[in-house]
Coordinates of C-alpha atoms and ligand atoms in Angstrom, one line a residue:
Chain S
X155 CA -49.0 -27.6 -12.8
X156 CA -47.0 -28.5 -15.9
X157 CA -43.3 -28.3 -16.6
X158 CA -43.4 -24.8 -18.0
X159 CA -45.2 -23.6 -14.9
X160 CA -42.5 -25.1 -12.7
X161 CA -39.9 -23.4 -14.9
X162 CA -41.6 -20.1 -14.5
X163 CA -41.8 -20.5 -10.7
X164 CA -38.1 -21.2 -10.5
X165 CA -37.3 -18.3 -12.7
X166 CA -39.3 -16.1 -10.4
X167 CA -37.5 -17.5 -7.4
X168 CA -34.2 -16.8 -9.1
X169 CA -35.3 -13.2 -9.8
X170 CA -36.2 -12.7 -6.2
X171 CA -32.9 -14.2 -5.1
X172 CA -30.5 -12.3 -7.3
X173 CA -32.2 -9.0 -7.0
X174 CA -32.3 -9.3 -3.2
X175 CA -28.7 -10.6 -3.1
X176 CA -27.4 -7.6 -5.0
X177 CA -29.4 -5.2 -2.8
X178 CA -28.2 -6.9 0.3
X179 CA -24.5 -6.9 -0.8
X180 CA -24.6 -3.2 -1.7
X181 CA -26.8 -2.3 1.3
X182 CA -24.6 -4.0 3.9
X183 CA -21.5 -2.1 2.7
X184 CA -23.2 1.2 2.0
X185 CA -24.8 1.0 5.5
X186 CA -21.3 0.6 7.0
X187 CA -20.0 3.5 5.0
X188 CA -22.9 5.7 6.2
X189 CA -22.3 4.7 9.8
X190 CA -18.6 5.5 9.4
X191 CA -19.4 8.9 7.9
X192 CA -21.9 9.6 10.7
X193 CA -19.1 8.9 13.3
X194 CA -17.3 12.0 12.0
X195 CA -20.4 14.2 12.7
X196 CA -19.8 16.4 9.7
X197 CA -22.3 19.3 9.9
X198 CA -24.9 19.3 7.0
X199 CA -23.8 15.9 5.8
X200 CA -24.8 14.4 9.1
X201 CA -28.3 16.0 8.9
X202 CA -28.7 14.8 5.3
X203 CA -27.9 11.3 6.3
X204 CA -30.3 11.4 9.3
X205 CA -33.0 12.7 6.9
X206 CA -32.3 10.0 4.4
X207 CA -32.4 7.3 7.1
X208 CA -35.7 8.4 8.5
X209 CA -37.3 8.9 5.1
X210 CA -36.1 5.6 3.7
X211 CA -37.3 3.7 6.8
X212 CA -40.7 5.4 6.8
X213 CA -41.5 5.0 3.1
X214 CA -43.3 1.7 2.1
X215 CA -41.3 -0.3 -0.4
X216 CA -44.1 -0.3 -3.0
X217 CA -44.2 3.5 -2.9
X218 CA -40.5 3.8 -3.1
X219 CA -40.2 1.4 -6.1
X220 CA -43.0 3.2 -8.0
X221 CA -41.5 6.6 -7.2
X222 CA -38.0 5.6 -8.5
X223 CA -39.4 3.9 -11.6
X224 CA -41.7 6.7 -12.5
X225 CA -39.4 9.6 -11.7
X226 CA -36.4 8.3 -13.5
X227 CA -37.7 9.2 -17.0
X228 CA -38.7 12.7 -15.9
X229 CA -35.1 13.2 -14.8
X230 CA -34.0 12.2 -18.3
X231 CA -33.1 8.6 -18.1
X232 CA -35.1 5.4 -18.3
X233 CA -34.5 2.7 -15.8
X234 CA -34.5 -1.0 -16.4
X235 CA -37.2 -2.6 -14.2
X236 CA -34.7 -4.8 -12.4
X237 CA -32.3 -1.9 -11.8
X238 CA -35.2 0.2 -10.5
X239 CA -36.1 -2.7 -8.2
X240 CA -32.6 -3.1 -6.9
X241 CA -32.4 0.6 -6.3
X242 CA -35.6 0.6 -4.3
X243 CA -34.6 -2.4 -2.2
X244 CA -31.1 -1.0 -1.7
X245 CA -32.2 2.4 -0.6
X246 CA -34.5 0.8 1.9
X247 CA -32.2 -1.8 3.4
X248 CA -29.1 0.5 3.5
X249 CA -31.0 2.8 5.9
X250 CA -31.7 -0.1 8.3
X251 CA -28.2 -1.5 8.0
X252 CA -26.7 1.9 8.7
X253 CA -28.5 1.9 12.0
X254 CA -27.4 -1.7 12.8
X255 CA -23.8 -0.8 12.1
X256 CA -24.1 2.4 14.1
X257 CA -25.2 0.6 17.2
X258 CA -22.3 -1.7 16.7
X259 CA -20.0 1.3 16.9
X260 CA -21.8 2.7 19.8
X261 CA -21.6 -0.5 21.8
X262 CA -18.0 -1.3 21.0
X263 CA -15.8 -1.6 24.1
X264 CA -14.1 1.6 24.9
X265 CA -11.4 -0.3 26.8
X266 CA -10.5 -2.3 23.8
X267 CA -10.3 0.8 21.7
X268 CA -8.0 2.5 24.2
X269 CA -5.8 -0.6 24.3
X270 CA -5.4 -0.3 20.5
X271 CA -4.7 3.4 20.7
X272 CA -2.2 2.8 23.4
X273 CA -0.1 0.5 21.2
X274 CA 0.1 3.3 18.6
X275 CA -2.6 2.2 16.3
X276 CA -4.2 5.0 14.3
X277 CA -8.0 5.3 14.4
X278 CA -8.1 3.6 10.9
X279 CA -6.0 0.6 11.9
X280 CA -8.0 0.3 15.1
X281 CA -11.2 0.2 13.1
X282 CA -9.8 -2.3 10.5
X283 CA -8.0 -4.7 12.8
X284 CA -9.8 -4.5 16.2
X285 CA -13.3 -3.1 15.7
X286 CA -14.5 -4.3 12.3
X287 CA -13.7 -8.0 12.8
X288 CA -15.7 -8.0 16.0
X289 CA -18.4 -5.7 14.8
X290 CA -19.1 -8.1 11.9
X291 CA -19.6 -10.9 14.3
X292 CA -21.8 -8.9 16.7
X293 CA -23.8 -7.1 14.0
X294 CA -24.4 -10.2 11.8
X295 CA -27.5 -11.5 13.6
X296 CA -29.1 -8.0 13.1
X297 CA -27.9 -7.8 9.5
X298 CA -29.3 -11.3 8.7
X299 CA -32.6 -10.4 10.3
X300 CA -32.8 -7.3 8.0
X301 CA -32.0 -9.6 5.1
X302 CA -35.1 -11.7 5.9
X303 CA -37.2 -8.6 6.1
X304 CA -35.9 -7.4 2.7
X305 CA -36.7 -10.7 1.0
X306 CA -40.1 -10.8 2.6
X307 CA -40.7 -7.2 1.4
X308 CA -39.3 -7.8 -2.1
X309 CA -42.6 -8.6 -3.8
X310 CA -43.1 -4.9 -3.7
X311 CA -41.0 -4.6 -6.8
X312 CA -43.7 -6.4 -8.7
X313 CA -45.5 -3.1 -8.8
X314 CA -43.0 -1.9 -11.5
X315 CA -43.3 -5.1 -13.5
X316 CA -40.5 -7.2 -12.2
X317 CA -41.7 -10.8 -12.3
X318 CA -40.5 -12.1 -9.0
X319 CA -41.5 -15.2 -7.1
X320 CA -44.8 -13.7 -6.0
X321 CA -45.8 -12.1 -9.2
X322 CA -45.1 -15.2 -11.3
X323 CA -47.8 -17.1 -9.5
X324 CA -50.3 -14.7 -11.0
X325 CA -49.0 -15.3 -14.5
X326 CA -49.2 -19.1 -14.0
X327 CA -52.8 -19.1 -12.7
X328 CA -53.8 -16.8 -15.5
X329 CA -53.1 -19.7 -17.8
X330 CA -54.0 -22.7 -15.7
X331 CA -57.0 -21.1 -13.8
X332 CA -55.7 -22.9 -10.7
X333 CA -54.3 -20.1 -8.4
X334 CA -53.6 -22.3 -5.4
X335 CA -50.8 -24.7 -6.5
X336 CA -48.4 -22.0 -7.7
X337 CA -48.9 -19.9 -4.6
X338 CA -48.4 -22.9 -2.4
X339 CA -45.1 -23.7 -4.1
X340 CA -44.1 -20.1 -3.9
X341 CA -44.8 -20.1 -0.1
X342 CA -42.6 -23.2 0.2
X343 CA -39.8 -21.6 -1.7
X344 CA -40.0 -18.5 0.5
X345 CA -39.9 -20.7 3.5
X346 CA -36.8 -22.4 2.3
X347 CA -35.0 -19.1 1.7
X348 CA -36.0 -17.5 5.0
X349 CA -35.4 -20.8 6.8
X350 CA -31.9 -20.8 5.6
X351 CA -31.4 -17.3 6.8
X352 CA -32.9 -18.0 10.2
X353 CA -30.5 -20.9 10.5
X354 CA -27.6 -18.7 9.6
X355 CA -28.8 -16.1 12.1
X356 CA -28.8 -18.7 14.8
X357 CA -25.2 -19.7 13.9
X358 CA -24.2 -16.0 13.9
X359 CA -25.8 -15.4 17.3
X360 CA -23.9 -18.3 18.8
X361 CA -20.6 -16.9 17.5
X362 CA -21.5 -13.4 18.8
X363 CA -22.2 -14.8 22.2
X364 CA -19.0 -16.7 22.2
X365 CA -17.1 -13.5 21.5
X366 CA -18.9 -11.7 24.3
X367 CA -17.7 -14.2 27.0
Chain U
X143 CA 13.4 20.0 27.5
X144 CA 16.2 17.6 28.5
X145 CA 16.4 14.8 25.9
X146 CA 17.9 12.3 28.3
X147 CA 14.6 11.8 30.3
X148 CA 12.2 8.9 29.3
X149 CA 9.2 10.9 30.5
X150 CA 9.1 14.6 31.4
X151 CA 5.9 16.1 32.7
X152 CA 5.8 19.8 33.1
X153 CA 3.1 21.7 35.1
X154 CA 0.3 19.5 34.0
X155 CA -3.3 20.5 34.9
X156 CA -6.5 18.8 34.1
X157 CA -10.1 19.3 35.1
X158 CA -13.3 17.2 34.7
X159 CA -16.4 19.4 34.8
X160 CA -14.8 22.2 36.8
X161 CA -13.2 19.8 39.3
X162 CA -9.4 20.1 39.1
X163 CA -8.2 16.5 39.0
X164 CA -4.5 17.3 38.4
X165 CA -2.9 20.5 39.5
X166 CA 0.5 21.7 38.3
X167 CA 2.0 18.2 38.3
X168 CA 5.6 18.0 37.3
X169 CA 7.6 14.7 37.1
X170 CA 10.8 13.5 35.5
X171 CA 11.4 9.8 34.8
X172 CA 15.0 8.9 33.9
X173 CA 15.6 5.9 31.5
X174 CA 15.6 2.7 33.5
X175 CA 13.9 4.3 36.4
X176 CA 10.8 2.9 38.1
X177 CA 8.4 5.4 39.5
X178 CA 5.3 4.3 41.5
X179 CA 2.4 6.6 42.0
X180 CA 0.4 6.2 45.2
X181 CA -2.6 8.0 46.5
X182 CA -6.1 7.6 47.7
X183 CA -9.0 6.7 45.4
X184 CA -9.9 9.6 43.2
X185 CA -6.6 11.5 43.8
X186 CA -5.9 11.6 40.0
X187 CA -3.5 8.7 39.6
X188 CA -5.2 7.1 36.6
X189 CA -5.7 10.5 35.0
X190 CA -2.0 11.4 35.3
X191 CA -1.0 8.0 33.8
X192 CA -3.6 8.4 31.0
X193 CA -2.3 11.9 30.2
X194 CA 1.2 10.5 29.6
X195 CA 0.0 8.7 26.5
X196 CA -2.8 11.2 25.7
X197 CA -5.7 8.9 26.3
X198 CA -6.7 11.9 28.4
X199 CA -6.0 15.4 27.2
X200 CA -4.5 17.8 29.8
X201 CA -5.8 21.3 29.9
X202 CA -2.3 22.9 30.5
X203 CA 1.3 21.8 30.7
X204 CA 3.4 19.5 28.5
X205 CA 4.6 16.0 28.3
X206 CA 7.6 14.7 26.5
X207 CA 8.3 11.1 25.8
X208 CA 12.1 10.5 25.1
X209 CA 12.4 14.2 24.2
X210 CA 9.4 14.2 21.9
X211 CA 6.3 16.2 22.9
X212 CA 3.0 14.3 22.8
X213 CA -0.3 15.7 21.7
X214 CA 1.0 19.0 20.4
X215 CA 3.1 19.4 17.3
X216 CA 6.1 21.7 16.7
X217 CA 3.8 24.5 15.5
X218 CA 1.9 24.4 18.8
X219 CA -1.2 22.8 17.2
X220 CA -3.0 19.7 18.2
X221 CA -1.3 16.7 16.7
X222 CA -3.2 14.9 13.9
X223 CA -4.1 11.3 14.6
X224 CA -1.1 9.7 12.8
X225 CA 1.4 11.9 14.5
X226 CA -0.2 11.2 17.9
X227 CA -0.2 7.5 17.2
X228 CA 3.5 7.6 16.4
X229 CA 4.4 9.1 19.8
X230 CA 2.0 6.8 21.6
X231 CA 3.8 3.9 20.1
X232 CA 6.7 4.9 22.3
X233 CA 4.7 4.1 25.3
X234 CA 3.2 0.8 26.5
X235 CA 0.2 0.6 28.7
X236 CA -1.1 -2.1 30.9
X237 CA -4.7 -1.6 32.1
X238 CA -6.4 -2.7 35.3
X239 CA -9.0 -4.7 33.3
X240 CA -6.4 -6.2 30.8
X241 CA -8.3 -5.1 27.7
X242 CA -7.1 -7.9 25.5
X243 CA -8.7 -8.2 22.1
X244 CA -11.0 -11.3 22.4
X245 CA -11.1 -12.1 18.6
X246 CA -7.4 -12.6 18.5
X247 CA -5.4 -15.4 20.1
X248 CA -2.6 -14.6 22.5
X249 CA 0.1 -14.6 19.8
X250 CA -1.9 -12.3 17.6
X251 CA -2.8 -10.0 20.4
X252 CA 1.0 -9.5 20.8
X253 CA 1.9 -9.2 17.1
X254 CA -1.0 -7.0 16.0
X255 CA 0.6 -3.7 16.7
X256 CA 4.2 -4.6 15.7
X257 CA 2.9 -5.8 12.3
X258 CA 0.3 -3.1 11.6
X259 CA 2.0 -0.2 13.3
X260 CA 5.7 -0.8 13.1
X261 CA 5.4 -2.7 9.8
X262 CA 7.4 -5.7 11.1
X263 CA 7.1 -8.9 9.1
X264 CA 4.8 -11.5 10.6
X265 CA 7.7 -14.0 11.1
X266 CA 9.8 -11.4 12.9
X267 CA 6.9 -10.3 15.1
X268 CA 6.0 -13.8 16.0
X269 CA 9.6 -14.7 17.0
X270 CA 9.7 -11.7 19.2
X271 CA 6.2 -12.5 20.6
X272 CA 7.3 -16.0 21.6
X273 CA 10.3 -14.6 23.4
X274 CA 8.1 -12.2 25.3
X275 CA 5.6 -15.0 26.1
X276 CA 8.6 -17.0 27.5
X277 CA 9.5 -14.0 29.6
X278 CA 6.1 -13.7 31.1
X279 CA 5.9 -17.5 31.6
X280 CA 3.2 -18.3 29.0
X281 CA 5.0 -20.0 26.2
X282 CA 2.4 -22.7 26.1
X283 CA -0.5 -20.3 25.6
X284 CA 0.4 -18.8 22.2
X285 CA -2.6 -20.2 20.5
X286 CA -5.1 -19.7 23.4
X287 CA -7.9 -17.2 23.1
X288 CA -8.1 -14.5 25.9
X289 CA -11.5 -15.9 27.0
X290 CA -9.9 -19.1 28.2
X291 CA -7.2 -17.5 30.4
X292 CA -7.2 -16.6 34.1
X293 CA -6.9 -13.0 35.1
X294 CA -3.3 -13.4 36.0
X295 CA -2.5 -14.9 32.6
X296 CA -4.5 -12.2 30.8
X297 CA -2.5 -9.5 32.5
X298 CA 0.8 -11.2 31.6
X299 CA -0.3 -11.3 28.0
X300 CA -1.2 -7.6 28.2
X301 CA 2.3 -6.9 29.5
X302 CA 3.8 -8.9 26.6
X303 CA 1.6 -7.0 24.2
X304 CA 2.8 -3.7 25.5
X305 CA 6.5 -4.8 25.5
X306 CA 6.2 -6.0 21.9
X307 CA 6.3 -2.3 20.7
X308 CA 9.6 -1.9 22.5
X309 CA 8.4 1.3 24.2
X310 CA 10.5 3.9 25.9
X311 CA 8.3 3.6 29.0
X312 CA 5.8 1.2 30.4
X313 CA 2.7 2.5 32.1
X314 CA 0.8 0.3 34.6
X315 CA -2.6 1.4 36.0
X316 CA -3.3 -0.8 39.0
X317 CA -2.2 -4.0 37.1
X318 CA -3.3 -6.3 39.9
X319 CA -6.4 -4.7 41.3
X320 CA -8.8 -6.8 39.3
X321 CA -7.1 -10.1 40.2
X322 CA -8.0 -12.7 42.7
X323 CA -5.4 -12.5 45.6
X324 CA -3.7 -15.7 44.7
X325 CA -3.0 -14.4 41.2
X326 CA -1.4 -11.1 42.2
X327 CA 2.0 -12.6 42.8
X328 CA 2.6 -13.9 39.4
X329 CA 2.0 -10.5 37.8
X330 CA 4.1 -8.6 40.3
X331 CA 6.9 -11.1 39.8
X332 CA 6.9 -10.3 36.0
X333 CA 7.0 -6.6 36.7
X334 CA 9.8 -7.0 39.2
X335 CA 11.8 -8.9 36.5
X336 CA 11.2 -6.1 34.1
X337 CA 12.6 -3.6 36.5
X338 CA 15.7 -5.7 37.0
X339 CA 16.1 -5.8 33.3
X340 CA 16.2 -2.0 33.3
X341 CA 12.8 -1.2 31.8
X342 CA 11.5 2.3 32.5
X343 CA 8.2 2.1 34.2
X344 CA 5.5 4.3 35.8
X345 CA 3.3 2.2 38.0
X346 CA 0.0 3.1 39.8
X347 CA -0.5 0.5 42.5
X348 CA -2.0 -0.2 45.9
X349 CA 0.5 -2.9 46.7
X350 CA 2.7 -1.2 49.2
X351 CA 5.4 -3.8 49.7
X352 CA 5.7 -4.2 46.0
X353 CA 6.0 -0.4 45.6
X354 CA 8.8 -0.3 48.1
X355 CA 10.7 -3.2 46.5
X356 CA 10.5 -2.1 42.9
X357 CA 10.6 1.8 43.0
X358 CA 13.4 4.2 42.5
X359 CA 11.0 7.0 43.2
X360 CA 7.6 7.1 44.9
X361 CA 5.2 9.9 44.1
X362 CA 2.2 10.6 46.3
X363 CA -0.8 12.3 44.8
X364 CA -3.4 14.0 47.0
X365 CA -6.4 15.7 45.3
X366 CA -4.4 16.1 42.1
X367 CA -1.3 17.6 43.8
X368 CA 2.0 15.8 44.2
X369 CA 2.6 16.3 47.9
X370 CA 5.5 13.9 48.3
X371 CA 8.2 12.6 46.0
X372 CA 11.0 10.5 47.5
X373 CA 13.1 7.4 47.4
X374 CA 11.1 4.4 48.7
X375 CA 13.0 4.1 52.0
X376 CA 12.4 7.8 52.8
X377 CA 8.8 7.7 51.7
X378 CA 7.8 4.6 53.7
X379 CA 10.0 5.1 56.8
X380 CA 10.1 8.8 57.3
X381 CA 7.3 10.5 55.3
X382 CA 7.3 14.2 55.7
X383 CA 3.6 14.9 55.6
X384 CA 0.8 13.8 58.0
X385 CA -1.3 12.9 54.9
X386 CA 1.1 10.3 53.8
X387 CA 1.6 9.0 57.4
X388 CA -2.2 8.5 57.6
X389 CA -2.3 6.9 54.1
X390 CA 0.4 4.4 55.0
X391 CA -1.2 3.5 58.3
X392 CA -4.4 2.6 56.5
X393 CA -2.6 0.5 53.9
X394 CA -0.8 -2.0 56.2
Ligands
ATP32 N1 -13.8 10.8 32.3 C1 -14.1 11.4 33.4 N2 -15.1 12.3 33.5 C2 -15.4 12.9 34.7 N3 -14.7 12.7 35.8 C3 -13.7 11.9 35.8 C4 -13.3 11.2 34.6 N4 -12.2 10.4 34.9 C5 -11.9 10.6 36.2 N5 -12.8 11.5 36.7 C6 -12.8 12.0 38.1 O1 -11.5 12.5 38.3 C7 -11.0 12.2 39.7 C8 -9.7 11.4 39.6 O2 -9.9 10.2 39.0 P1 -8.8 9.1 38.7 O3 -9.4 8.0 38.0 O4 -7.6 9.8 38.1 O5 -8.5 8.7 40.2 P2 -7.5 7.5 40.8 O6 -6.5 8.1 41.7 O7 -7.0 6.7 39.6 O8 -8.6 6.7 41.6 P3 -8.7 5.1 41.8 O9 -7.6 4.7 42.9 O10 -10.1 4.9 42.3 O11 -8.4 4.4 40.5 C9 -12.2 11.4 40.3 O12 -12.9 12.2 41.1 C10 -13.0 10.9 39.1 O13 -14.3 10.7 39.5
MG33 MG1 -7.4 4.8 38.9

């Protein structure tokens, strides 16, 4: 592999990273908002959210990415490939994160909540000051796990033409006629990214356990 | 409703799944008064206490804290969350299982509500918190996390946390029942000190000699009914019902 091949690989890795990072950032927050809305059990809205979550979790990422990319023009607007990719990844990961946050709410100590209410905290202050800081710690292992899944699933967006870390290996071997070296490097790069997340997850788990005792 | 009572409970009833846990309970607590609630397990003591700050919603009857009705607004409708929280802030509660917030150190457990509910400045809240820690004998534990404290220390922090809101009344639900026997004394001592300082308190307890020493009024609940309400000397020495005589015999 020559210098330009390396350059292409790192560009692909960067594309995978930033598109995943944007999707994760939006997905973690949007998942929390959905979990919060679901707490209110508003009729119709709750059913819509349940439907969204089951559909988003059941649809393969490749299918979802294609669907978004192809349906946008028929709805009257074209989508940039990257934006369509981010949209697909976000729709997918938000649904999983919503369930992670929801179980965080469900498992939160009723005793602690009552203690907060008893001091005169409103439900919102109780959420902001007492529940959320602890839920972040207890939900983080699950959220990071979902981040790894998202990154491992991200090559799906190649189907709409985004040149990510997986897709770029194809392009390189089309020139060099040596498919193995770029794919090996790509594997190594994925391992570095996922390895970092696994390490973070372990840290997060240790913190979560410390809070529980 | 007389405005000079700290707590006024009027004909309170509450059922759980068709079982009446409280039946027509009425009780007045004057400012500075200490009322202990005694009764067998399942007689409704916790439910009564938790109705006072609306952690449990009664089916009928009314409760006023320092003249203000809790749970129901002037128009007779259910209070919204903010209004309810404002009245709740007038009460302090100490739970059997402490219920401290594990992510906050002792100092922040105490200042959290004064800062975020009353809008006190951090500095002012911390000064007050340190005074309270001094009062409960834990000045050296301000920076400690709840997980590192003994049960007795946790409960004293919980008392300081409740006091920090300067409530009209302190509610205690079996504050020493979860403690190892050798730690019971330190918590009871703190509560006795509070009574000497004139705090208004409603206390559910199984500690008979403590109840006798600290109370101005003893209330006995039996299957959700107040069957005896008397000064401690009368209650313990010359109870008027057989039910109370049996109860006292089993608790000595
Ligand atoms: N949330 C609830 N749902 C259903 N039943 C309840 C609930 N809370 C209490 N009860 C029932 O109401 C009755 C009174 O309970 P309560 O906790 O007030 O008794 P207690 O006098 O505090 O008893 P203990 O001394 O054991 O604490 C009990 O029979 C209890 O099982
Ligand atoms: Mg009880």
